mmCIF file of C-alpha atoms and ligand atoms in Angstrom:
data_model
loop_
_atom_site.group_PDB
_atom_site.id
_atom_site.type_symbol
_atom_site.label_atom_id
_atom_site.label_comp_id
_atom_site.label_asym_id
_atom_site.label_seq_id
_atom_site.Cartn_x
_atom_site.Cartn_y
_atom_site.Cartn_z
ATOM 1 C CA MET A 1329 -62.255 -74.294 193.795
ATOM 2 C CA LYS A 1330 -59.025 -74.274 191.210
ATOM 3 C CA THR A 1331 -60.740 -72.350 188.775
ATOM 4 C CA LEU A 1332 -61.205 -69.602 191.835
ATOM 5 C CA SER A 1333 -58.111 -69.409 192.888
ATOM 6 C CA LEU A 1334 -56.391 -68.718 189.258
ATOM 7 C CA LEU A 1335 -58.679 -66.209 188.604
ATOM 8 C CA ARG A 1336 -57.642 -64.652 191.777
ATOM 9 C CA SER A 1337 -53.856 -64.665 190.856
ATOM 10 C CA ALA A 1338 -54.859 -63.844 187.182
ATOM 11 C CA ALA A 1339 -56.538 -60.729 188.664
ATOM 12 C CA TRP A 1340 -53.007 -59.823 191.302
ATOM 13 C CA MET A 1341 -51.077 -60.277 188.099
ATOM 14 C CA LEU A 1342 -53.337 -57.538 186.585
ATOM 15 C CA VAL A 1343 -52.339 -55.238 189.320
ATOM 16 C CA ILE A 1344 -49.017 -55.563 189.570
ATOM 17 C CA CYS A 1345 -48.653 -55.448 186.011
ATOM 18 C CA SER A 1346 -50.439 -51.893 186.042
ATOM 19 C CA ASN A 1347 -48.479 -50.818 189.115
ATOM 20 C CA LEU A 1348 -44.508 -51.671 187.232
ATOM 21 C CA GLN A 1349 -46.238 -49.545 184.095
ATOM 22 C CA ALA A 1350 -46.979 -46.785 185.240
ATOM 23 C CA ARG A 1351 -43.382 -46.760 187.015
ATOM 24 C CA ALA A 1352 -42.427 -47.427 183.907
ATOM 25 C CA ASN A 1353 -44.081 -44.429 182.724
ATOM 26 C CA ASN A 1354 -42.525 -42.452 185.600
ATOM 27 C CA ILE A 1355 -45.907 -41.422 185.887
ATOM 28 C CA THR A 1356 -47.601 -41.272 189.256
ATOM 29 C CA ALA A 1357 -50.605 -43.181 189.849
ATOM 30 C CA ASP A 1358 -52.678 -41.756 192.276
ATOM 31 C CA ASP A 1359 -55.065 -40.178 189.642
ATOM 32 C CA SER A 1360 -58.403 -43.162 190.388
ATOM 33 C CA THR A 1361 -57.912 -41.497 194.355
ATOM 34 C CA HIS A 1362 -59.662 -38.045 192.153
ATOM 35 C CA GLN A 1363 -62.823 -39.517 191.784
ATOM 36 C CA GLU A 1364 -64.018 -37.255 194.297
ATOM 37 C CA LYS A 1365 -65.943 -33.825 193.186
ATOM 38 C CA TYR A 1366 -63.279 -31.269 193.881
ATOM 39 C CA VAL A 1367 -64.114 -27.561 193.570
ATOM 40 C CA LEU A 1368 -60.564 -26.465 193.394
ATOM 41 C CA VAL A 1369 -56.749 -28.283 193.087
ATOM 42 C CA ILE A 1370 -53.995 -26.182 192.922
ATOM 43 C CA HIS A 1371 -50.013 -26.473 192.217
ATOM 44 C CA GLY A 1372 -47.136 -25.184 193.653
ATOM 45 C CA GLY A 1373 -44.377 -26.569 191.073
ATOM 46 C CA ALA A 1374 -43.209 -29.814 190.277
ATOM 47 C CA GLY A 1375 -39.615 -30.679 190.530
ATOM 48 C CA THR A 1376 -36.758 -32.532 192.031
ATOM 49 C CA ILE A 1377 -39.101 -32.386 195.695
ATOM 50 C CA LEU A 1378 -36.796 -34.699 198.011
ATOM 51 C CA LYS A 1379 -38.669 -35.557 201.252
ATOM 52 C CA LYS A 1380 -34.479 -35.885 202.830
ATOM 53 C CA ASN A 1381 -34.147 -32.780 201.252
ATOM 54 C CA MET A 1382 -36.905 -31.109 203.442
ATOM 55 C CA THR A 1383 -36.504 -30.160 207.047
ATOM 56 C CA ALA A 1384 -39.791 -30.231 208.536
ATOM 57 C CA GLN A 1385 -39.712 -27.040 208.588
ATOM 58 C CA LYS A 1386 -39.656 -26.414 205.520
ATOM 59 C CA GLU A 1387 -42.446 -28.270 204.834
ATOM 60 C CA ALA A 1388 -44.412 -27.379 206.850
ATOM 61 C CA ALA A 1389 -44.205 -23.577 205.562
ATOM 62 C CA TYR A 1390 -44.679 -25.168 202.140
ATOM 63 C CA LYS A 1391 -47.833 -27.000 203.758
ATOM 64 C CA ALA A 1392 -49.129 -23.871 205.463
ATOM 65 C CA GLY A 1393 -48.763 -22.056 202.267
ATOM 66 C CA LEU A 1394 -50.687 -23.880 200.028
ATOM 67 C CA GLU A 1395 -53.675 -24.805 202.621
ATOM 68 C CA GLU A 1396 -54.427 -20.599 202.887
ATOM 69 C CA ALA A 1397 -54.297 -20.512 198.881
ATOM 70 C CA LEU A 1398 -56.811 -22.907 198.683
ATOM 71 C CA LYS A 1399 -58.888 -21.385 201.975
ATOM 72 C CA THR A 1400 -59.271 -18.444 200.277
ATOM 73 C CA GLY A 1401 -60.176 -20.015 197.364
ATOM 74 C CA TYR A 1402 -62.420 -22.015 199.080
ATOM 75 C CA LYS A 1403 -63.851 -19.258 200.409
ATOM 76 C CA ALA A 1404 -64.566 -17.094 197.671
ATOM 77 C CA LEU A 1405 -66.628 -20.409 195.691
ATOM 78 C CA GLN A 1406 -68.547 -21.190 198.557
ATOM 79 C CA ALA A 1407 -69.652 -17.673 198.681
ATOM 80 C CA GLY A 1408 -70.815 -17.807 195.525
ATOM 81 C CA LYS A 1409 -68.337 -16.009 193.851
ATOM 82 C CA SER A 1410 -66.606 -17.119 190.075
ATOM 83 C CA SER A 1411 -64.423 -19.851 189.602
ATOM 84 C CA LEU A 1412 -62.151 -16.832 187.886
ATOM 85 C CA ASP A 1413 -62.399 -14.696 191.370
ATOM 86 C CA ALA A 1414 -61.142 -18.203 192.841
ATOM 87 C CA VAL A 1415 -58.426 -18.747 190.863
ATOM 88 C CA GLU A 1416 -56.942 -15.029 190.834
ATOM 89 C CA ALA A 1417 -57.412 -14.889 194.513
ATOM 90 C CA THR A 1418 -55.954 -18.153 195.755
ATOM 91 C CA ILE A 1419 -52.486 -17.424 193.152
ATOM 92 C CA ARG A 1420 -52.445 -14.018 194.503
ATOM 93 C CA VAL A 1421 -51.677 -15.893 197.717
ATOM 94 C CA LEU A 1422 -48.968 -17.806 196.692
ATOM 95 C CA GLU A 1423 -47.902 -15.473 194.044
ATOM 96 C CA ASP A 1424 -46.856 -13.076 197.791
ATOM 97 C CA ASN A 1425 -45.614 -16.401 199.338
ATOM 98 C CA PRO A 1426 -41.621 -15.669 198.692
ATOM 99 C CA LEU A 1427 -41.707 -19.748 198.664
ATOM 100 C CA PHE A 1428 -42.805 -20.213 195.053
ATOM 101 C CA ASN A 1429 -41.525 -18.391 192.457
ATOM 102 C CA ALA A 1430 -44.222 -16.527 191.193
ATOM 103 C CA GLY A 1431 -44.848 -12.897 192.367
ATOM 104 C CA LYS A 1432 -42.202 -12.590 195.211
ATOM 105 C CA GLY A 1433 -39.781 -14.890 195.133
ATOM 106 C CA ALA A 1434 -39.885 -15.621 191.627
ATOM 107 C CA VAL A 1435 -36.249 -16.495 190.169
ATOM 108 C CA PHE A 1436 -33.977 -14.625 188.964
ATOM 109 C CA THR A 1437 -32.845 -14.412 185.380
ATOM 110 C CA HIS A 1438 -29.471 -14.313 183.763
ATOM 111 C CA ASP A 1439 -28.906 -10.920 183.801
ATOM 112 C CA GLY A 1440 -29.907 -10.740 187.693
ATOM 113 C CA ARG A 1441 -33.910 -9.453 187.129
ATOM 114 C CA ASN A 1442 -37.036 -10.507 187.836
ATOM 115 C CA GLU A 1443 -38.847 -11.135 184.896
ATOM 116 C CA MET A 1444 -42.712 -13.109 185.749
ATOM 117 C CA ASP A 1445 -45.243 -14.222 183.337
ATOM 118 C CA ALA A 1446 -48.858 -15.084 184.067
ATOM 119 C CA ALA A 1447 -51.983 -15.737 182.678
ATOM 120 C CA ILE A 1448 -55.846 -16.722 183.411
ATOM 121 C CA MET A 1449 -58.575 -18.378 181.322
ATOM 122 C CA ASN A 1450 -62.520 -18.709 181.662
ATOM 123 C CA GLY A 1451 -63.851 -21.930 181.025
ATOM 124 C CA LYS A 1452 -67.610 -20.437 180.263
ATOM 125 C CA THR A 1453 -66.734 -17.418 177.377
ATOM 126 C CA LEU A 1454 -63.024 -18.483 176.312
ATOM 127 C CA GLU A 1455 -61.854 -15.348 176.946
ATOM 128 C CA ALA A 1456 -58.323 -14.775 178.206
ATOM 129 C CA GLY A 1457 -55.121 -12.788 179.659
ATOM 130 C CA SER A 1458 -51.409 -12.726 179.616
ATOM 131 C CA VAL A 1459 -48.596 -11.142 180.888
ATOM 132 C CA ALA A 1460 -44.622 -12.323 180.168
ATOM 133 C CA GLY A 1461 -42.128 -10.848 181.225
ATOM 134 C CA VAL A 1462 -43.311 -8.288 183.923
ATOM 135 C CA SER A 1463 -40.986 -7.222 186.279
ATOM 136 C CA THR A 1464 -43.091 -4.358 188.390
ATOM 137 C CA ILE A 1465 -46.656 -5.759 189.126
ATOM 138 C CA ARG A 1466 -47.030 -7.190 192.273
ATOM 139 C CA ASN A 1467 -49.371 -9.643 191.516
ATOM 140 C CA PRO A 1468 -49.054 -11.120 187.465
ATOM 141 C CA ILE A 1469 -51.987 -13.285 187.513
ATOM 142 C CA SER A 1470 -54.180 -9.605 188.178
ATOM 143 C CA ALA A 1471 -52.618 -7.973 185.440
ATOM 144 C CA ALA A 1472 -53.482 -11.522 183.375
ATOM 145 C CA ARG A 1473 -57.207 -10.420 184.216
ATOM 146 C CA ALA A 1474 -57.105 -7.261 183.602
ATOM 147 C CA VAL A 1475 -55.667 -7.812 179.787
ATOM 148 C CA MET A 1476 -58.468 -10.247 179.417
ATOM 149 C CA GLU A 1477 -61.297 -8.307 181.212
ATOM 150 C CA LYS A 1478 -60.155 -4.584 180.063
ATOM 151 C CA SER A 1479 -58.522 -4.366 176.582
ATOM 152 C CA GLU A 1480 -59.340 -5.960 173.442
ATOM 153 C CA HIS A 1481 -55.884 -8.075 173.778
ATOM 154 C CA VAL A 1482 -54.977 -11.790 175.078
ATOM 155 C CA MET A 1483 -51.255 -11.102 175.464
ATOM 156 C CA MET A 1484 -49.254 -8.123 176.525
ATOM 157 C CA ALA A 1485 -45.009 -7.644 177.626
ATOM 158 C CA GLY A 1486 -42.357 -6.294 179.115
ATOM 159 C CA ARG A 1487 -42.747 -2.283 179.701
ATOM 160 C CA GLY A 1488 -46.141 -2.263 177.247
ATOM 161 C CA ALA A 1489 -48.067 -4.519 179.664
ATOM 162 C CA GLU A 1490 -46.579 -3.027 183.168
ATOM 163 C CA GLN A 1491 -47.736 0.245 181.459
ATOM 164 C CA PHE A 1492 -51.078 -1.181 181.118
ATOM 165 C CA ALA A 1493 -51.359 -2.953 184.302
ATOM 166 C CA LYS A 1494 -50.617 0.490 185.821
ATOM 167 C CA GLU A 1495 -53.403 2.549 183.580
ATOM 168 C CA ALA A 1496 -55.517 -0.424 185.341
ATOM 169 C CA GLY A 1497 -54.862 0.480 188.791
ATOM 170 C CA LEU A 1498 -53.126 -2.477 189.894
ATOM 171 C CA GLU A 1499 -50.148 -2.525 192.619
ATOM 172 C CA ILE A 1500 -46.343 -1.704 191.147
ATOM 173 C CA VAL A 1501 -43.673 -2.381 193.073
ATOM 174 C CA ASP A 1502 -39.997 -1.388 192.879
ATOM 175 C CA PRO A 1503 -38.618 -4.321 191.819
ATOM 176 C CA SER A 1504 -36.478 -5.581 193.978
ATOM 177 C CA TYR A 1505 -40.020 -5.979 196.398
ATOM 178 C CA PHE A 1506 -39.722 -9.693 194.328
ATOM 179 C CA ARG A 1507 -36.359 -10.076 195.885
ATOM 180 C CA THR A 1508 -35.475 -12.784 198.046
ATOM 181 C CA GLN A 1509 -31.730 -14.472 198.953
ATOM 182 C CA GLU A 1510 -32.447 -18.019 198.560
ATOM 183 C CA ARG A 1511 -32.979 -17.217 195.174
ATOM 184 C CA TRP A 1512 -30.249 -15.308 193.867
ATOM 185 C CA GLU A 1513 -27.913 -17.671 195.606
ATOM 186 C CA GLY A 1514 -30.252 -20.288 193.224
ATOM 187 C CA LEU A 1515 -28.596 -17.855 190.227
ATOM 188 C CA GLN A 1516 -25.026 -17.536 191.793
ATOM 189 C CA LYS A 1517 -25.326 -21.525 191.406
ATOM 190 C CA ALA A 1518 -26.555 -21.483 188.362
ATOM 191 C CA LEU A 1519 -24.079 -19.162 186.930
ATOM 192 C CA LYS A 1520 -21.183 -20.981 188.582
ATOM 193 C CA ALA A 1521 -22.570 -24.749 187.102
ATOM 194 C CA ASP A 1522 -22.660 -23.343 183.899
ATOM 195 C CA SER A 1523 -19.027 -21.439 183.487
ATOM 196 C CA MET A 1524 -17.849 -24.608 184.581
ATOM 197 C CA LYS A 1525 -19.609 -26.776 181.804
ATOM 198 C CA SER A 1526 -18.067 -24.239 179.350
ATOM 199 C CA LYS A 1527 -14.575 -24.638 180.889
ATOM 200 C CA LEU A 1528 -15.151 -28.206 181.310
ATOM 201 C CA ASP A 1529 -16.863 -29.547 177.668
ATOM 202 C CA HIS A 1530 -16.851 -27.322 174.642
ATOM 203 C CA SER A 1531 -19.531 -29.450 173.591
ATOM 204 C CA TYR A 1532 -22.106 -28.589 176.141
ATOM 205 C CA GLN A 1533 -24.824 -28.055 174.463
ATOM 206 C CA PRO A 1534 -27.215 -25.776 177.633
ATOM 207 C CA ALA A 1535 -30.762 -27.048 178.542
ATOM 208 C CA GLY A 1536 -33.359 -26.333 175.757
ATOM 209 C CA LYS A 1537 -30.244 -24.579 173.649
ATOM 210 C CA LEU A 1538 -30.498 -21.144 175.506
ATOM 211 C CA GLY A 1539 -28.405 -21.607 178.522
ATOM 212 C CA VAL A 1540 -31.942 -21.643 180.883
ATOM 213 C CA GLU A 1541 -31.663 -24.462 183.206
ATOM 214 C CA ASN A 1542 -32.489 -24.864 186.468
ATOM 215 C CA ILE A 1543 -30.389 -25.472 188.431
ATOM 216 C CA ASP A 1544 -31.177 -27.546 191.470
ATOM 217 C CA ASN A 1545 -34.515 -28.859 189.120
ATOM 218 C CA LYS A 1546 -37.042 -27.467 191.090
ATOM 219 C CA PHE A 1547 -39.516 -25.227 189.471
ATOM 220 C CA GLY A 1548 -41.916 -23.719 191.469
ATOM 221 C CA THR A 1549 -44.581 -22.394 189.716
ATOM 222 C CA VAL A 1550 -48.555 -21.416 190.685
ATOM 223 C CA GLY A 1551 -51.198 -22.723 189.304
ATOM 224 C CA ALA A 1552 -55.218 -23.316 190.220
ATOM 225 C CA VAL A 1553 -57.520 -24.173 188.635
ATOM 226 C CA ALA A 1554 -61.419 -24.609 189.701
ATOM 227 C CA LEU A 1555 -64.733 -25.282 188.853
ATOM 228 C CA ASP A 1556 -67.556 -22.137 190.753
ATOM 229 C CA LYS A 1557 -71.711 -23.065 191.442
ATOM 230 C CA ALA A 1558 -72.480 -22.142 188.249
ATOM 231 C CA GLY A 1559 -70.864 -25.294 186.750
ATOM 232 C CA ASN A 1560 -67.965 -23.168 184.701
ATOM 233 C CA LEU A 1561 -64.628 -23.172 184.898
ATOM 234 C CA ALA A 1562 -61.319 -21.515 185.257
ATOM 235 C CA ALA A 1563 -57.641 -21.705 185.480
ATOM 236 C CA GLY A 1564 -54.576 -19.749 186.300
ATOM 237 C CA THR A 1565 -51.043 -19.929 186.518
ATOM 238 C CA SER A 1566 -48.101 -17.339 187.281
ATOM 239 C CA THR A 1567 -44.528 -18.053 187.194
ATOM 240 C CA GLY A 1568 -41.017 -16.557 187.616
ATOM 241 C CA GLY A 1569 -39.960 -18.473 184.913
ATOM 242 C CA MET A 1570 -36.938 -20.773 185.050
ATOM 243 C CA THR A 1571 -33.801 -19.823 186.768
ATOM 244 C CA ASN A 1572 -30.837 -18.264 184.782
ATOM 245 C CA LYS A 1573 -33.304 -17.576 181.466
ATOM 246 C CA LYS A 1574 -31.989 -15.604 178.814
ATOM 247 C CA TYR A 1575 -32.845 -13.255 176.229
ATOM 248 C CA GLY A 1576 -36.192 -12.233 177.084
ATOM 249 C CA ARG A 1577 -37.279 -15.499 177.395
ATOM 250 C CA ILE A 1578 -40.426 -16.588 177.743
ATOM 251 C CA GLY A 1579 -42.015 -19.921 179.014
ATOM 252 C CA ASP A 1580 -45.864 -22.009 179.232
ATOM 253 C CA ALA A 1581 -47.581 -20.449 181.309
ATOM 254 C CA PRO A 1582 -48.990 -17.372 179.941
ATOM 255 C CA ILE A 1583 -49.082 -19.134 176.626
ATOM 256 C CA ILE A 1584 -52.708 -20.183 176.348
ATOM 257 C CA GLY A 1585 -53.140 -23.533 175.441
ATOM 258 C CA ALA A 1586 -49.786 -24.487 176.317
ATOM 259 C CA GLY A 1587 -49.365 -23.606 180.295
ATOM 260 C CA THR A 1588 -52.625 -22.973 180.816
ATOM 261 C CA TYR A 1589 -56.402 -23.219 179.640
ATOM 262 C CA ALA A 1590 -59.973 -23.514 180.683
ATOM 263 C CA ASN A 1591 -63.054 -24.320 178.789
ATOM 264 C CA ASN A 1592 -66.452 -25.600 180.024
ATOM 265 C CA ASN A 1593 -67.083 -28.323 177.738
ATOM 266 C CA THR A 1594 -63.688 -30.440 178.834
ATOM 267 C CA VAL A 1595 -61.279 -28.839 181.661
ATOM 268 C CA ALA A 1596 -59.539 -26.481 183.412
ATOM 269 C CA VAL A 1597 -55.940 -26.986 183.204
ATOM 270 C CA SER A 1598 -52.593 -24.996 184.531
ATOM 271 C CA CYS A 1599 -48.960 -26.759 183.867
ATOM 272 C CA THR A 1600 -45.716 -26.463 185.526
ATOM 273 C CA GLY A 1601 -42.174 -27.602 184.250
ATOM 274 C CA TRP A 1602 -39.782 -27.186 181.891
ATOM 275 C CA GLY A 1603 -41.640 -25.111 179.775
ATOM 276 C CA GLU A 1604 -39.995 -25.317 176.443
ATOM 277 C CA PHE A 1605 -41.363 -28.696 176.100
ATOM 278 C CA PHE A 1606 -44.639 -28.070 177.207
ATOM 279 C CA ILE A 1607 -45.443 -25.079 174.931
ATOM 280 C CA ARG A 1608 -44.073 -27.436 172.321
ATOM 281 C CA SER A 1609 -46.467 -29.647 173.439
ATOM 282 C CA VAL A 1610 -48.850 -27.634 173.648
ATOM 283 C CA VAL A 1611 -50.250 -29.478 176.800
ATOM 284 C CA ALA A 1612 -52.752 -27.744 178.342
ATOM 285 C CA TYR A 1613 -54.735 -27.707 174.989
ATOM 286 C CA ASP A 1614 -53.844 -30.812 173.454
ATOM 287 C CA LEU A 1615 -55.661 -32.560 177.004
ATOM 288 C CA SER A 1616 -58.662 -30.402 176.459
ATOM 289 C CA ALA A 1617 -59.160 -31.933 173.009
ATOM 290 C CA LEU A 1618 -57.758 -35.514 174.220
ATOM 291 C CA MET A 1619 -60.973 -34.934 175.938
ATOM 292 C CA ALA A 1620 -63.253 -33.208 173.389
ATOM 293 C CA TYR A 1621 -62.124 -35.681 170.368
ATOM 294 C CA LYS A 1622 -61.349 -39.025 171.434
ATOM 295 C CA GLY A 1623 -63.574 -39.168 175.091
ATOM 296 C CA LEU A 1624 -60.714 -39.427 177.091
ATOM 297 C CA THR A 1625 -60.892 -38.861 181.066
ATOM 298 C CA VAL A 1626 -59.668 -36.262 182.958
ATOM 299 C CA GLN A 1627 -56.992 -38.642 184.440
ATOM 300 C CA GLN A 1628 -56.244 -41.013 180.858
ATOM 301 C CA ALA A 1629 -56.199 -37.360 178.884
ATOM 302 C CA GLY A 1630 -53.669 -36.202 181.855
ATOM 303 C CA LYS A 1631 -51.256 -39.208 181.855
ATOM 304 C CA ALA A 1632 -51.458 -39.266 177.768
ATOM 305 C CA VAL A 1633 -49.958 -35.683 177.717
ATOM 306 C CA ILE A 1634 -47.105 -35.796 180.478
ATOM 307 C CA GLU A 1635 -45.912 -38.777 178.502
ATOM 308 C CA LYS A 1636 -45.897 -37.030 175.805
ATOM 309 C CA VAL A 1637 -43.544 -34.218 177.646
ATOM 310 C CA GLY A 1638 -41.469 -37.045 179.260
ATOM 311 C CA THR A 1639 -40.609 -38.271 175.650
ATOM 312 C CA LEU A 1640 -39.604 -35.702 174.094
ATOM 313 C CA GLY A 1641 -37.167 -34.971 177.329
ATOM 314 C CA GLY A 1642 -39.267 -33.100 179.376
ATOM 315 C CA ASN A 1643 -40.323 -32.475 182.672
ATOM 316 C CA GLY A 1644 -42.915 -31.643 184.926
ATOM 317 C CA GLY A 1645 -46.754 -31.824 186.044
ATOM 318 C CA LEU A 1646 -50.183 -30.538 185.720
ATOM 319 C CA ILE A 1647 -53.098 -29.972 187.775
ATOM 320 C CA ALA A 1648 -56.621 -30.915 185.700
ATOM 321 C CA LEU A 1649 -60.207 -30.259 186.993
ATOM 322 C CA ASP A 1650 -63.232 -31.533 184.484
ATOM 323 C CA LYS A 1651 -66.526 -30.094 184.139
ATOM 324 C CA ASN A 1652 -67.665 -32.189 187.025
ATOM 325 C CA GLY A 1653 -65.572 -31.936 189.739
ATOM 326 C CA HIS A 1654 -63.164 -35.192 188.594
ATOM 327 C CA ALA A 1655 -58.930 -33.630 189.210
ATOM 328 C CA ALA A 1656 -55.634 -35.678 187.780
ATOM 329 C CA LEU A 1657 -52.780 -33.715 189.107
ATOM 330 C CA PRO A 1658 -50.226 -36.242 186.790
ATOM 331 C CA PHE A 1659 -46.362 -35.301 186.910
ATOM 332 C CA ASN A 1660 -42.881 -37.473 185.992
ATOM 333 C CA THR A 1661 -40.955 -35.637 188.686
ATOM 334 C CA GLU A 1662 -39.679 -36.335 191.827
ATOM 335 C CA GLY A 1663 -42.767 -34.390 193.245
ATOM 336 C CA MET A 1664 -45.509 -31.843 192.776
ATOM 337 C CA TYR A 1665 -46.694 -29.378 195.335
ATOM 338 C CA ARG A 1666 -49.868 -29.824 195.158
ATOM 339 C CA GLY A 1667 -53.679 -29.227 197.165
ATOM 340 C CA MET A 1668 -57.313 -30.054 196.729
ATOM 341 C CA VAL A 1669 -60.329 -28.570 198.340
ATOM 342 C CA THR A 1670 -64.012 -31.025 197.162
ATOM 343 C CA ALA A 1671 -67.419 -29.449 197.426
ATOM 344 C CA GLU A 1672 -67.576 -30.025 201.123
ATOM 345 C CA GLY A 1673 -64.209 -28.134 202.406
ATOM 346 C CA LYS A 1674 -62.125 -31.255 203.182
ATOM 347 C CA ILE A 1675 -58.582 -29.946 202.299
ATOM 348 C CA THR A 1676 -55.889 -32.634 200.731
ATOM 349 C CA ILE A 1677 -52.288 -31.057 200.699
ATOM 350 C CA GLU A 1678 -49.391 -33.598 199.138
ATOM 351 C CA ILE A 1679 -45.855 -32.958 197.679
ATOM 352 C CA TYR A 1680 -44.249 -35.929 197.365
ATOM 353 C CA LYS A 1681 -44.408 -39.271 194.419
HETATM 354 N N1 LIG B 1823 -43.245 -23.965 182.828
HETATM 355 C C1 LIG B 1823 -42.236 -22.532 184.076
HETATM 356 C C2 LIG B 1823 -41.567 -22.038 182.662
HETATM 357 O O1 LIG B 1823 -41.219 -22.781 182.342
HETATM 358 C C3 LIG B 1823 -41.182 -23.545 185.295
HETATM 359 C C4 LIG B 1823 -42.075 -23.506 186.182
HETATM 360 O O2 LIG B 1823 -43.052 -23.984 185.850
HETATM 361 O O3 LIG B 1823 -41.505 -23.789 186.899
HETATM 362 O O4 LIG B 1823 -41.424 -20.563 182.904
#
């Protein structure tokens, strides 16, 4: 009897210790619940997303946006379409939704422009495409796909990318299409904070050394990873980048291996967060490499790479889906807009930690 109760207390201690460890690492400990077979996982950005700052109305709008995107992608997969089709269709819905920092509703650069980045990758062929710093393509994710499928290149930037998208028959819009009042106000706040800081403290070093600072510390990039009926993985990410970004700054999203990566042998990954740190940590490919070379599970590898970002001083999160449909959604911020759908169509949407 005594041995049994000793064993029981030891087991409890272990549970408590591992919970404390998870808290110490500031990584959500919900990974263990994602062993079901998921076919589509999405994110709508990670950051300081606190329930106390959210109105019921706003929360409902975010959830409705995520649900619409999940249903769109799920429908494509159910109809037997490829994971690439599902990823593109899902991200287009999120790009068209002004709540998210991608497509309409993208954040503003220091100069008051909307400059977007996007990437897509095919896990079966390791083909990839991306666009960076584009301002006139309504759906940058479709432009990324066109780069992958209709050119011999992987990455195109700025005006050249826009010219290519036009020739590929994609919808071109006036740059004012992307503008929303909320994002404009976000930029004004960031500009004010910048000038306050330089007045108050001359030694102040702007975040990322480029003045790239997300004033409300809330990101909002969108991403999707999918597994289709043929067993093929795909990943995509689309973003307006970070508020107040300068000098043609490009983030991690369009950089294959940093913010976006897919490989049928391992995993499909889409990241969100402070891009400079995700680039330096080569997060998406690192996650895949940990699985390929070290045999880590998607949960273990996801946790490890977000810890690495945290160690450098960065924050954010990611979604990862392995070839067996197991998902990991680690983040070291207060929240991450995220959603998943199983092969049976069961939808889960979460926002907070
Ligand atoms: N990762 C994006 C970037 O740095 C921002 C985000 O995820 O919201 O451009």
